[in-house]
Structure formats: structure tokens, C-alpha cells
């Protein structure tokens, strides 16, 4: 088992990465020392892994909530449902909320843990590649509003992350590819050597090669753990982890959270950010071409979906949390591995890129 540590001053928590972790009841039970446990999962994941988790927590007062799958469920109404479930459970301040699933479940369960009695223990058990490499680590929790993605939330670090790579065997192909977008992001924003490794090993990742996936997950988690340790609440460099996300979130919101998956939208968003960087004279066209080629080779979109108006997407982007004083603040790059925060980006330049 590979165990990485997220260091936050005097606080720390482990990220466990290995095959078969859900078959280690002692590891799971040890992460939930209190009497009450709320497990949050969805209807796709529950038939596969919920029984293992419940068995590992035998002897505790456990309640499981099974939600419908999909980003459209990441709402204040579902958050309220989890609050009611914790109340029915009689959860005390030593309770644990366990998120079993992908990024949507992790965000919802994490926000519930952040708010119940002003914060209780959270354990992330990601079952998608995207959640393993990104959303389960770092403590960002949120729900969406019709106006935009992740507008209501809190920073609430997990007590542990348990990434059982065996769960990737049952991951639908589209979800695997979407997760690979977030893997590419880490190379694109700050690790040119990793980007080159992904260009060489992309076919192995698509084939679910165990060693390749484990290596990619570990590399991404190492990067994220280091950045979160330096900037827990995104006052500085942690914003770099949003490379492609401002464009991607706008696409998701404009499609009503029912079109592209999050990773697919991020893939298109990264190419848009690269094209904007190129248009602003920050980066060379060859870097944009390499990024687009890698993403396309992984079966991911690299452009705005048909039918979305550039002006509507720009209006969504104005609500992004990174903006300041009503001015666009975007994560752009100076080429592969060299992302940076760019202040006061001209809207006409953004519109031109959105229009293609």
C-alpha cells in the first residue's frame, strides 16, 4: 500500500492507494472511531461496494443514503436530505461521514460533514479516477446552483482518503476517460515530464494497466498534496489546479449539468485556456497542439460543444470564484508545465476563443 501524507501545519491526513483496500475492514473501521457513521453513495456504486463498507463498520450505528447518480443531484435539496439523515441517525460530534463514490458524492458528503454540528469527521472513499486524483484530496466541498457550479460550499479536509484501485475495473469507459482529463491537468499545469510520460503511456491508461494507473494516481496526489499543504484555502497557487476549469464549469452550467461530464468539460476548457494563452502571446501554438492531441488520443473533447453561445458562456465565467472586483481572473499558461494566474483578462479575447 502506498500512503501519502497531506501536511497542513500541525494537522495531517493519509491518502492510501492500493488494490483491495475495501477488503481491509480494519483499515476502514480505524478511520471511523466514533459510534455513528453516515455512508453516502449513489445507485451505480452501491450495488458494487456498499455491502463491503457496511460490513467493515459492523458494530457501529450505520445509516446509508443512496442517491441517484449525476452532477444534477449536487443540489441544496440533496444536501438537506443528508442533514435529515444525520439527524435521524442521532449523529453526535464524533460521527463520521463516509463518501463512497465519485466527485459528486464526495462534494455532497463533504459539505454535509462540514456543516453538521459545525464539522464532523469525513472519510473519502473515491471509486472513480477523477475523484482519486483530484476531488477527494484537498477538502473542497460544495453544491451547485442553477447560476453556476460549486457556488455554495466549504473547505473541510478529510480525515483519510482510501483509494482502492480495484474499483476502477467497474468504472464505465466514459468515466475513465473523463478522469484522465484531470490526470493530464497535473502535467499541463506544472510537470512537463509527467505530461511526456502521459503521451507515452496513454494507451496503457486506457487499457486500465494496473501499474500505469497506480503510477498516475500517485503522481497526481503527490502534486495536489504539496500544493494544498502550501495553500489550503486557495488564496494563491492552489488556484492553478483550476487550469481549464473556468471554461469547463461554464460549459457544464450552460448545459444544465446534464451534458458533458466534468472531466470532459475540463478537457475542452484546458484547450480553450491554451488557445487563449496563445492568442495573448503567452505560449506557442505547438504547446496547444500537443495538449489537444493528447486529449483527443484519450477520447476527450477539445472544443465548445455545439449549440452553446459564447456570450452565455462568458456570463457564466463572470461568476467564477477566482474573479476579483468583477474582472476575469483565469489560469492560463506559458506552455506545458508552466501555468500561471492571469489578472484582468480582456473579455473580447475570451469571446473570440469561445467563438472558435
Coordinates of C-alpha atoms in Angstrom, one line a residue:
X1 CA 0.0 0.0 0.0
X2 CA 1.3 3.5 -0.9
X3 CA 0.4 6.1 1.7
X4 CA 1.0 9.8 1.1
X5 CA 0.5 12.4 3.7
X6 CA -1.2 15.8 3.3
X7 CA 0.6 18.1 5.7
X8 CA -1.4 21.1 7.0
X9 CA 0.8 22.6 9.7
X10 CA 0.1 20.6 12.8
X11 CA -2.7 18.6 11.0
X12 CA -2.1 15.8 8.6
X13 CA -4.1 13.0 6.9
X14 CA -3.2 10.0 4.8
X15 CA -4.0 9.1 1.2
X16 CA -4.0 5.3 1.0
X17 CA -3.6 3.9 -2.6
X18 CA -3.7 0.2 -3.4
X19 CA -5.7 -2.7 -4.8
X20 CA -8.2 -4.4 -2.4
X21 CA -8.4 -1.7 0.2
X22 CA -12.2 -2.2 0.6
X23 CA -11.3 -5.8 1.6
X24 CA -9.4 -4.5 4.6
X25 CA -12.1 -3.9 7.3
X26 CA -9.5 -2.9 9.9
X27 CA -8.3 0.0 7.8
X28 CA -11.8 1.2 7.1
X29 CA -13.1 0.9 10.7
X30 CA -10.0 2.6 12.0
X31 CA -10.9 5.7 10.0
X32 CA -14.3 6.0 11.8
X33 CA -13.6 5.8 15.5
X34 CA -16.9 7.2 16.7
X35 CA -20.2 5.5 17.2
X36 CA -22.2 7.0 14.3
X37 CA -21.4 6.6 10.6
X38 CA -23.3 8.0 7.7
X39 CA -22.4 6.5 4.3
X40 CA -23.3 8.5 1.3
X41 CA -23.2 6.8 -2.2
X42 CA -25.1 6.6 -5.4
X43 CA -27.2 4.0 -7.2
X44 CA -24.4 2.9 -9.5
X45 CA -21.8 2.4 -6.8
X46 CA -24.0 0.9 -4.0
X47 CA -24.6 -2.5 -5.6
X48 CA -20.9 -2.9 -6.1
X49 CA -19.2 -1.8 -2.9
X50 CA -21.7 -0.6 -0.2
X51 CA -22.0 -4.1 1.4
X52 CA -18.2 -4.3 1.9
X53 CA -18.2 -0.9 3.6
X54 CA -21.1 -1.7 5.8
X55 CA -19.6 -5.0 6.8
X56 CA -16.3 -3.3 7.7
X57 CA -18.3 -0.9 10.0
X58 CA -20.2 -3.6 11.8
X59 CA -20.8 -2.8 15.4
X60 CA -21.4 0.9 14.8
X61 CA -24.6 2.7 14.2
X62 CA -24.6 3.0 10.4
X63 CA -27.0 4.6 8.1
X64 CA -26.5 4.5 4.3
X65 CA -28.0 7.1 1.9
X66 CA -28.2 6.0 -1.8
X67 CA -28.6 8.9 -4.2
X68 CA -29.3 9.0 -7.9
X69 CA -26.1 9.4 -9.9
X70 CA -25.1 12.5 -11.8
X71 CA -23.9 16.1 -11.3
X72 CA -27.6 17.3 -11.4
X73 CA -28.0 15.7 -8.0
X74 CA -25.4 18.0 -6.4
X75 CA -28.0 20.4 -5.0
X76 CA -29.1 22.1 -1.8
X77 CA -32.1 19.8 -1.7
X78 CA -29.8 16.7 -1.6
X79 CA -27.7 18.4 1.0
X80 CA -30.8 18.9 3.1
X81 CA -31.6 15.2 2.7
X82 CA -28.2 14.4 4.2
X83 CA -28.8 16.8 7.1
X84 CA -32.0 15.0 7.8
X85 CA -30.3 11.6 7.6
X86 CA -27.7 12.7 10.2
X87 CA -30.4 14.0 12.4
X88 CA -32.4 10.7 12.1
X89 CA -29.2 8.8 12.9
X90 CA -28.7 10.9 16.0
X91 CA -25.2 11.7 14.9
X92 CA -23.0 13.3 17.6
X93 CA -19.9 15.4 17.1
X94 CA -17.7 12.3 16.9
X95 CA -19.7 10.9 13.9
X96 CA -18.1 10.1 10.6
X97 CA -19.4 10.8 7.2
X98 CA -18.1 8.4 4.5
X99 CA -18.2 9.4 0.9
X100 CA -18.3 6.3 -1.3
X101 CA -18.3 7.2 -5.0
X102 CA -17.1 9.9 -7.4
X103 CA -16.7 13.6 -7.2
X104 CA -20.4 14.4 -6.9
X105 CA -20.8 12.1 -3.8
X106 CA -17.5 13.4 -2.4
X107 CA -18.6 17.0 -2.7
X108 CA -22.1 16.4 -1.3
X109 CA -21.0 14.2 1.6
X110 CA -18.1 16.5 2.4
X111 CA -20.3 19.6 2.6
X112 CA -22.7 17.7 4.9
X113 CA -19.7 16.7 7.1
X114 CA -18.5 20.3 7.1
X115 CA -21.9 21.6 8.3
X116 CA -23.3 19.0 10.7
X117 CA -22.7 20.4 14.2
X118 CA -20.2 22.8 12.5
X119 CA -18.0 20.0 11.3
X120 CA -17.6 16.2 11.8
X121 CA -15.1 13.6 10.6
X122 CA -15.1 12.9 6.8
X123 CA -13.6 9.9 5.1
X124 CA -13.3 9.9 1.3
X125 CA -13.5 6.5 -0.5
X126 CA -13.3 7.5 -4.2
X127 CA -14.4 5.0 -6.8
X128 CA -13.6 7.0 -9.9
X129 CA -10.3 8.0 -11.4
X130 CA -11.3 11.7 -11.3
X131 CA -12.1 11.5 -7.6
X132 CA -8.9 9.6 -6.8
X133 CA -6.6 12.1 -8.4
X134 CA -8.4 15.3 -7.6
X135 CA -11.7 15.9 -5.8
X136 CA -11.2 13.5 -2.9
X137 CA -8.0 15.3 -1.8
X138 CA -7.8 18.9 -0.5
X139 CA -11.0 19.5 1.3
X140 CA -13.1 21.3 -1.2
X141 CA -16.8 20.6 -0.8
X142 CA -19.8 22.2 -2.5
X143 CA -23.1 22.0 -4.2
X144 CA -24.2 23.6 -7.4
X145 CA -26.8 26.3 -8.0
X146 CA -28.7 26.9 -11.3
X147 CA -26.4 30.0 -11.7
X148 CA -23.2 28.0 -11.6
X149 CA -21.1 25.2 -10.3
X150 CA -19.8 24.8 -6.7
X151 CA -21.1 28.2 -5.6
X152 CA -22.2 27.0 -2.1
X153 CA -19.6 25.1 -0.2
X154 CA -16.8 25.0 2.4
X155 CA -13.2 23.8 2.9
X156 CA -13.4 20.7 5.0
X157 CA -10.4 18.4 5.0
X158 CA -11.0 14.6 5.2
X159 CA -9.6 12.5 8.0
X160 CA -8.4 10.0 5.4
X161 CA -8.6 9.1 1.7
X162 CA -8.9 5.4 0.8
X163 CA -8.4 4.9 -2.9
X164 CA -9.0 1.3 -3.8
X165 CA -7.8 1.0 -7.4
X166 CA -9.7 -2.3 -7.9
X167 CA -12.9 -0.1 -8.1
X168 CA -11.6 1.3 -11.5
X169 CA -12.3 -2.2 -13.0
X170 CA -16.0 -1.5 -12.9
X171 CA -15.7 2.2 -14.0
X172 CA -17.6 2.9 -17.2
X173 CA -15.3 3.7 -20.1
X174 CA -16.6 7.3 -20.4
X175 CA -15.9 7.9 -16.7
X176 CA -12.4 6.6 -17.1
X177 CA -11.7 8.9 -19.9
X178 CA -13.2 11.8 -18.0
X179 CA -10.9 11.1 -15.1
X180 CA -7.9 11.1 -17.4
X181 CA -8.6 14.8 -18.2
X182 CA -7.8 15.6 -14.6
X183 CA -4.6 13.5 -14.8
X184 CA -3.5 15.4 -17.9
X185 CA -4.2 18.6 -16.0
X186 CA -1.4 18.0 -13.5
X187 CA 1.1 17.5 -16.3
X188 CA -0.2 20.6 -18.1
X189 CA 0.0 23.0 -15.2
X190 CA 3.2 22.0 -13.6
X191 CA 5.0 18.9 -14.6
X192 CA 6.3 18.7 -18.2
X193 CA 8.0 15.3 -17.6
X194 CA 4.7 13.8 -16.4
X195 CA 3.0 15.3 -19.5
X196 CA 5.5 13.5 -21.7
X197 CA 5.0 10.3 -19.7
X198 CA 1.3 10.5 -20.4
X199 CA 1.9 11.0 -24.1
X200 CA 3.9 7.7 -24.0
X201 CA 1.6 5.7 -21.7
X202 CA -1.9 7.0 -22.7
X203 CA -2.8 3.7 -24.4
X204 CA -1.8 1.8 -21.2
X205 CA -4.0 4.0 -19.1
X206 CA -7.0 3.5 -21.4
X207 CA -6.4 -0.3 -21.2
X208 CA -6.5 0.0 -17.4
X209 CA -3.0 -1.2 -16.9
X210 CA -2.7 -1.6 -13.1
X211 CA 0.8 -0.3 -12.8
X212 CA 0.3 2.7 -15.1
X213 CA -2.9 3.8 -13.3
X214 CA -1.3 3.4 -9.9
X215 CA 1.7 5.5 -11.0
X216 CA -0.5 8.2 -12.4
X217 CA -2.7 8.4 -9.3
X218 CA 0.3 8.6 -7.0
X219 CA 2.0 11.3 -9.1
X220 CA -1.2 13.4 -9.2
X221 CA -1.9 13.0 -5.5
X222 CA 1.7 14.0 -4.7
X223 CA 1.3 17.2 -6.7
X224 CA -2.1 18.0 -5.1
X225 CA -0.9 17.2 -1.6
X226 CA 2.1 19.5 -1.9
X227 CA 0.0 22.4 -3.3
X228 CA -2.7 22.0 -0.7
X229 CA -0.1 22.0 2.1
X230 CA 1.2 25.4 0.9
X231 CA -2.2 26.9 0.1
X232 CA -5.1 25.2 1.9
X233 CA -7.8 27.7 1.2
X234 CA -6.8 28.8 -2.3
X235 CA -5.5 32.2 -1.6
X236 CA -2.6 31.8 -4.0
X237 CA -1.1 28.9 -6.0
X238 CA -3.9 26.4 -5.4
X239 CA -5.9 28.3 -8.0
X240 CA -3.5 26.8 -10.6
X241 CA -5.3 23.5 -10.0
X242 CA -8.3 25.1 -11.8
X243 CA -6.5 25.1 -15.1
X244 CA -9.3 24.6 -17.7
X245 CA -12.0 24.7 -15.0
X246 CA -13.3 28.2 -15.5
X247 CA -14.2 27.4 -19.1
X248 CA -15.3 23.9 -18.2
X249 CA -17.6 24.9 -15.4
X250 CA -19.2 27.5 -17.7
X251 CA -19.9 24.7 -20.2
X252 CA -21.3 22.4 -17.5
X253 CA -23.6 25.1 -16.1
X254 CA -24.8 26.3 -19.5
X255 CA -25.7 22.6 -20.4
X256 CA -27.7 22.4 -17.1
X257 CA -25.3 19.9 -15.7
X258 CA -26.7 17.3 -18.0
X259 CA -24.3 17.4 -20.9
X260 CA -20.5 16.8 -20.8
X261 CA -19.1 15.1 -17.7
X262 CA -17.0 17.3 -15.5
X263 CA -13.7 15.8 -16.8
X264 CA -14.9 16.1 -20.4
X265 CA -15.7 19.8 -19.8
X266 CA -12.3 20.3 -18.2
X267 CA -10.6 18.8 -21.2
X268 CA -12.3 21.2 -23.5
X269 CA -11.6 24.0 -21.0
X270 CA -7.9 23.3 -20.9
X271 CA -7.6 23.6 -24.7
X272 CA -9.6 26.8 -24.6
X273 CA -7.3 28.2 -21.9
X274 CA -4.3 27.1 -24.0
X275 CA -5.7 28.8 -27.1
X276 CA -6.4 32.0 -25.1
X277 CA -2.8 31.9 -23.8
X278 CA -1.6 31.6 -27.4
X279 CA -3.8 34.5 -28.6
X280 CA -2.4 36.7 -25.8
X281 CA 1.2 35.8 -26.8
X282 CA 1.9 33.8 -23.7
X283 CA 2.5 30.4 -25.3
X284 CA 3.5 28.8 -28.5
X285 CA 1.0 27.1 -30.8
X286 CA 2.9 23.8 -30.6
X287 CA 2.0 23.5 -26.9
X288 CA -1.7 23.9 -27.7
X289 CA -1.3 21.3 -30.4
X290 CA 0.4 18.8 -28.1
X291 CA -2.3 19.3 -25.4
X292 CA -5.2 18.8 -27.9
X293 CA -3.5 15.8 -29.4
X294 CA -3.1 14.1 -26.1
X295 CA -6.6 14.7 -25.0
X296 CA -8.1 13.6 -28.4
X297 CA -6.0 10.5 -28.1
X298 CA -7.7 9.8 -24.8
X299 CA -11.1 10.2 -26.4
X300 CA -11.8 13.6 -24.9
X301 CA -13.4 16.7 -26.4
X302 CA -11.3 19.7 -27.2
X303 CA -13.8 22.4 -28.2
X304 CA -17.0 24.0 -27.1
X305 CA -20.0 21.7 -27.7
X306 CA -22.3 22.8 -30.5
X307 CA -25.2 25.0 -29.6
X308 CA -23.6 27.0 -26.8
X309 CA -23.5 30.7 -27.3
X310 CA -20.2 32.4 -26.5
X311 CA -21.9 35.3 -24.7
X312 CA -23.8 32.9 -22.5
X313 CA -20.6 31.1 -21.6
X314 CA -18.9 34.3 -20.8
X315 CA -21.7 35.3 -18.5
X316 CA -21.2 32.1 -16.6
X317 CA -17.5 32.7 -16.4
X318 CA -18.1 36.1 -14.7
X319 CA -19.5 34.2 -11.7
X320 CA -16.3 32.2 -11.3
X321 CA -14.9 32.2 -7.7
X322 CA -11.4 33.2 -8.8
X323 CA -12.6 36.6 -10.2
X324 CA -12.0 39.7 -8.3
X325 CA -13.9 43.0 -8.4
X326 CA -15.9 41.9 -11.4
X327 CA -12.8 41.2 -13.5
X328 CA -11.9 37.9 -15.1
X329 CA -9.0 36.1 -13.4
X330 CA -8.0 33.0 -15.3
X331 CA -5.5 30.2 -15.1
X332 CA -3.5 30.3 -18.3
X333 CA 0.0 29.0 -19.2
X334 CA 3.3 29.8 -20.9
X335 CA 3.5 26.3 -22.3
X336 CA 3.3 22.7 -21.0
X337 CA 4.1 22.6 -17.3
X338 CA 4.0 26.4 -16.7
X339 CA 0.6 27.5 -15.7
X340 CA 0.0 30.9 -14.0
X341 CA -2.7 33.2 -12.7
X342 CA -3.5 36.0 -15.1
X343 CA -5.4 39.0 -13.8
X344 CA -7.9 41.2 -15.6
X345 CA -8.2 39.2 -18.8
X346 CA -9.9 41.1 -21.6
X347 CA -13.4 39.8 -22.3
X348 CA -13.2 40.3 -26.0
X349 CA -10.2 37.9 -26.2
X350 CA -12.2 35.3 -24.2
X351 CA -15.2 35.7 -26.5
X352 CA -13.0 35.3 -29.6
X353 CA -11.7 32.0 -28.2
X354 CA -15.2 30.8 -27.2
X355 CA -16.5 31.6 -30.7
X356 CA -13.7 29.4 -32.2

